[in-house]
Amino acid sequence: MADPALQLHVVERRYRQGEATLDILRGADLSVWAGQSVALIAPSGVGKSTLLHVAGLLEQPDGGDVYVGAEPTASLDDGARTRLRRTGIGFVYQFHHLLPEFSAIENVMLPQLIRGLTKAQARERAGELLAFLGLGQRLTHRPAELSGGEQQRVAIARAVANAPKVLLADEPTGNLDPGTADHVFATLTALVRASGLAALIATHNMDLAARMDRRVTLRDGKVVELA
């Protein structure tokens, strides 16, 4: 079997609170393969965001390692972690965080331009992604001219613009009404399968979670597989 696109191996993460130490992750293990969507379901306050931040190289684990495409990351310096995060990992949040002064296609072009693609290359890929997500007629619209669901689909396109191996999403449909959430989720999962992404998606929506390939939760700082 191929290596996982994302693997957390006995990951530990703790925080200091005054004199006390708060253990959030205690030897957490998780593997996600290319083309697979995994729902992360857990109550608030047990460490979902911490797990996503560690998996996305935004936080350094206190123990264990995170592998992105079989590459260990715990020993990387900040510059190397930033480069890998920029090219290997895409992020989608509950709020779209689009730049309001730029059009939909310009928002999706930006990460590609930062990576070093030409404007023509970035525009072509951005247009293809937005068309795949059903926004081919909205390329020149600014975020304020788009619906909530359209804004979030632009955010998804931006997250995968640099063809990352891994997509991490934190309640990506949390701000949307049920019908819009369903549509956005359908386009997200179609993109995951079409592009071979490994997706880890934190959600409270059990209906959406049931449609993913796997479901996991956090218990006592460890990742537990759900039926």
Short mmCIF file of C-alpha atoms in Angstrom, two decimals:
data_model
loop_
_atom_site.label_atom_id
_atom_site.label_comp_id
_atom_site.label_asym_id
_atom_site.label_seq_id
_atom_site.Cartn_x
_atom_site.Cartn_y
_atom_site.Cartn_z
CA MET A 1 0.00 0.00 0.00
CA ALA A 2 1.17 3.53 -0.75
CA ASP A 3 2.31 5.77 2.07
CA PRO A 4 -0.40 7.98 3.61
CA ALA A 5 -0.53 11.52 2.28
CA LEU A 6 -0.84 12.66 5.92
CA GLN A 7 0.26 10.74 8.98
CA LEU A 8 0.33 11.75 12.63
CA HIS A 9 2.53 9.38 14.64
CA VAL A 10 2.22 9.37 18.47
CA VAL A 11 1.74 13.14 18.43
CA GLU A 12 1.73 14.99 21.73
CA ARG A 13 0.70 18.58 22.30
CA ARG A 14 0.45 20.35 25.64
CA TYR A 15 0.01 23.91 26.87
CA ARG A 16 1.05 25.66 30.04
CA GLN A 17 -1.71 27.33 32.04
CA GLY A 18 -0.07 29.11 34.92
CA GLU A 19 1.47 26.37 37.04
CA ALA A 20 -0.54 23.64 35.36
CA THR A 21 0.10 21.69 32.16
CA LEU A 22 -2.83 20.92 29.89
CA ASP A 23 -2.32 17.78 27.80
CA ILE A 24 -4.40 18.07 24.62
CA LEU A 25 -2.92 15.35 22.37
CA ARG A 26 -1.49 12.27 24.06
CA GLY A 27 0.09 10.00 21.50
CA ALA A 28 -2.40 10.71 18.71
CA ASP A 29 -2.12 8.49 15.61
CA LEU A 30 -3.91 9.16 12.33
CA SER A 31 -3.28 8.26 8.68
CA VAL A 32 -5.16 9.72 5.71
CA TRP A 33 -4.56 8.44 2.19
CA ALA A 34 -4.79 10.22 -1.16
CA GLY A 35 -8.35 10.61 -2.39
CA GLN A 36 -9.78 9.90 1.06
CA SER A 37 -12.04 12.17 3.14
CA VAL A 38 -12.00 11.80 6.92
CA ALA A 39 -14.49 13.51 9.21
CA LEU A 40 -13.17 14.70 12.58
CA ILE A 41 -16.13 14.76 14.97
CA ALA A 42 -15.71 15.83 18.58
CA PRO A 43 -17.19 18.29 21.08
CA SER A 44 -15.72 21.75 21.42
CA GLY A 45 -12.72 21.99 23.71
CA VAL A 46 -11.25 18.50 23.26
CA GLY A 47 -8.58 19.47 20.74
CA LYS A 48 -9.99 19.40 17.20
CA SER A 49 -8.42 22.73 16.26
CA THR A 50 -5.15 21.74 17.94
CA LEU A 51 -5.06 18.53 15.91
CA LEU A 52 -5.68 20.46 12.69
CA HIS A 53 -3.03 23.06 13.57
CA VAL A 54 -0.44 20.37 14.28
CA ALA A 55 -1.39 18.42 11.15
CA GLY A 56 -1.11 21.63 9.13
CA LEU A 57 2.34 22.48 10.57
CA LEU A 58 0.96 25.64 12.17
CA GLU A 59 1.98 24.30 15.59
CA GLN A 60 4.99 22.17 16.50
CA PRO A 61 4.15 18.93 18.33
CA ASP A 62 5.72 18.39 21.73
CA GLY A 63 6.31 14.76 20.83
CA GLY A 64 5.90 12.42 17.88
CA ASP A 65 5.96 13.49 14.25
CA VAL A 66 3.77 14.60 11.36
CA TYR A 67 4.50 13.14 7.93
CA VAL A 68 3.32 14.94 4.79
CA GLY A 69 3.70 12.69 1.76
CA ALA A 70 6.02 10.42 3.84
CA GLU A 71 8.27 13.39 4.73
CA PRO A 72 8.86 13.82 8.49
CA THR A 73 8.40 17.40 9.61
CA ALA A 74 9.20 17.59 13.33
CA SER A 75 12.88 18.37 12.71
CA LEU A 76 12.29 20.96 9.95
CA ASP A 77 13.17 24.58 10.68
CA ASP A 78 10.53 27.31 10.40
CA GLY A 79 11.46 28.19 6.82
CA ALA A 80 11.19 24.61 5.60
CA ARG A 81 7.88 24.12 7.44
CA THR A 82 6.51 27.28 5.83
CA ARG A 83 7.55 26.14 2.35
CA LEU A 84 5.99 22.70 2.82
CA ARG A 85 2.82 24.22 4.26
CA ARG A 86 2.57 26.61 1.31
CA THR A 87 2.84 23.90 -1.34
CA GLY A 88 1.74 20.67 0.36
CA ILE A 89 -1.21 21.69 2.54
CA GLY A 90 -4.42 23.59 1.83
CA PHE A 91 -6.62 25.16 4.51
CA VAL A 92 -10.35 25.97 4.54
CA TYR A 93 -11.89 27.71 7.54
CA GLN A 94 -15.45 28.36 8.72
CA PHE A 95 -15.21 31.92 7.38
CA HIS A 96 -13.91 32.29 3.83
CA HIS A 97 -11.22 34.96 4.53
CA LEU A 98 -11.22 36.09 0.89
CA LEU A 99 -9.55 39.40 0.06
CA PRO A 100 -12.48 41.76 -0.58
CA GLU A 101 -10.72 44.01 -3.10
CA PHE A 102 -9.91 41.09 -5.44
CA SER A 103 -12.20 39.13 -7.74
CA ALA A 104 -12.87 35.42 -7.32
CA ILE A 105 -10.27 34.43 -9.90
CA GLU A 106 -7.70 36.86 -8.46
CA ASN A 107 -8.17 35.38 -4.98
CA VAL A 108 -7.42 31.92 -6.39
CA MET A 109 -4.47 33.21 -8.43
CA LEU A 110 -2.69 34.81 -5.46
CA PRO A 111 -1.22 31.70 -3.78
CA GLN A 112 0.01 30.50 -7.17
CA LEU A 113 1.72 33.83 -7.89
CA ILE A 114 3.37 33.70 -4.46
CA ARG A 115 4.64 30.24 -5.35
CA GLY A 116 6.19 31.59 -8.55
CA LEU A 117 3.78 30.71 -11.35
CA THR A 118 3.30 33.20 -14.15
CA LYS A 119 0.12 35.25 -14.23
CA ALA A 120 -1.07 33.30 -17.29
CA GLN A 121 -0.46 29.94 -15.61
CA ALA A 122 -2.17 31.04 -12.41
CA ARG A 123 -5.17 32.45 -14.27
CA GLU A 124 -5.62 29.25 -16.28
CA ARG A 125 -5.58 26.96 -13.24
CA ALA A 126 -7.76 29.32 -11.19
CA GLY A 127 -10.33 29.42 -13.98
CA GLU A 128 -10.34 25.62 -14.28
CA LEU A 129 -10.81 25.15 -10.52
CA LEU A 130 -13.61 27.68 -10.26
CA ALA A 131 -15.37 26.17 -13.27
CA PHE A 132 -15.11 22.70 -11.67
CA LEU A 133 -16.74 24.12 -8.55
CA GLY A 134 -19.57 25.63 -10.58
CA LEU A 135 -18.34 29.24 -10.57
CA GLY A 136 -17.33 29.61 -14.20
CA GLN A 137 -19.71 32.53 -14.62
CA ARG A 138 -18.56 34.32 -11.44
CA LEU A 139 -14.83 34.71 -12.08
CA THR A 140 -14.76 38.50 -12.05
CA HIS A 141 -17.13 38.97 -9.10
CA ARG A 142 -15.71 40.25 -5.83
CA PRO A 143 -16.59 38.46 -2.57
CA ALA A 144 -19.31 40.99 -1.66
CA GLU A 145 -21.05 40.12 -4.94
CA LEU A 146 -21.10 36.40 -4.18
CA SER A 147 -23.43 34.36 -1.97
CA GLY A 148 -22.11 32.66 1.16
CA GLY A 149 -21.90 29.32 -0.61
CA GLU A 150 -20.11 30.85 -3.57
CA GLN A 151 -17.61 32.59 -1.28
CA GLN A 152 -16.82 29.30 0.43
CA ARG A 153 -16.36 27.52 -2.90
CA VAL A 154 -13.87 30.23 -3.92
CA ALA A 155 -12.08 29.62 -0.61
CA ILE A 156 -11.91 25.90 -1.42
CA ALA A 157 -10.49 26.65 -4.88
CA ARG A 158 -7.88 28.94 -3.30
CA ALA A 159 -6.94 26.21 -0.79
CA VAL A 160 -6.16 23.70 -3.54
CA ALA A 161 -4.72 26.17 -6.07
CA ASN A 162 -1.16 24.96 -5.49
CA ALA A 163 -2.16 21.28 -5.83
CA PRO A 164 -1.43 20.31 -2.21
CA LYS A 165 -1.30 16.70 -1.03
CA VAL A 166 -3.46 17.47 2.00
CA LEU A 167 -6.59 19.55 2.60
CA LEU A 168 -7.51 20.53 6.15
CA ALA A 169 -10.92 22.07 6.80
CA ASP A 170 -12.31 23.43 10.07
CA GLU A 171 -16.13 23.53 9.99
CA PRO A 172 -16.11 24.58 6.30
CA THR A 173 -19.92 24.66 6.10
CA GLY A 174 -20.56 25.93 9.65
CA ASN A 175 -21.74 29.39 8.54
CA LEU A 176 -24.05 28.13 5.78
CA ASP A 177 -27.71 27.16 5.72
CA PRO A 178 -28.37 23.40 5.33
CA GLY A 179 -29.11 23.49 1.60
CA THR A 180 -26.05 25.59 0.78
CA ALA A 181 -23.89 23.51 3.13
CA ASP A 182 -24.95 20.37 1.30
CA HIS A 183 -24.04 21.86 -2.08
CA VAL A 184 -20.66 23.16 -0.90
CA PHE A 185 -19.86 19.83 0.73
CA ALA A 186 -20.77 17.93 -2.45
CA THR A 187 -18.39 20.06 -4.51
CA LEU A 188 -15.66 19.70 -1.87
CA THR A 189 -15.86 15.89 -1.80
CA ALA A 190 -15.99 15.74 -5.61
CA LEU A 191 -12.81 17.82 -5.73
CA VAL A 192 -11.11 15.56 -3.18
CA ARG A 193 -11.82 12.46 -5.27
CA ALA A 194 -11.03 14.06 -8.62
CA SER A 195 -7.70 15.51 -7.48
CA GLY A 196 -6.52 12.73 -5.15
CA LEU A 197 -6.34 14.99 -2.10
CA ALA A 198 -6.24 13.60 1.41
CA ALA A 199 -8.88 15.58 3.33
CA LEU A 200 -9.32 15.90 7.08
CA ILE A 201 -12.51 17.84 7.81
CA ALA A 202 -13.67 18.89 11.28
CA THR A 203 -17.45 19.15 11.39
CA HIS A 204 -20.41 19.05 13.75
CA ASN A 205 -22.73 18.12 10.88
CA MET A 206 -23.39 14.41 11.33
CA ASP A 207 -25.26 14.13 8.02
CA LEU A 208 -22.22 15.41 6.13
CA ALA A 209 -19.83 13.31 8.22
CA ALA A 210 -21.79 10.19 7.34
CA ARG A 211 -21.02 10.80 3.65
CA MET A 212 -17.25 10.84 4.15
CA ASP A 213 -15.03 7.80 3.77
CA ARG A 214 -14.12 7.59 7.46
CA ARG A 215 -15.09 9.19 10.76
CA VAL A 216 -12.78 9.73 13.73
CA THR A 217 -13.03 11.46 17.10
CA LEU A 218 -10.74 12.50 19.94
CA ARG A 219 -10.87 10.73 23.29
CA ASP A 220 -8.36 11.36 26.07
CA GLY A 221 -6.00 12.97 23.60
CA LYS A 222 -6.01 10.07 21.15
CA VAL A 223 -7.66 9.67 17.74
CA VAL A 224 -10.34 6.98 17.79
CA GLU A 225 -11.94 5.48 14.69
CA LEU A 226 -15.75 5.55 14.59
CA ALA A 227 -17.97 3.03 12.85
#
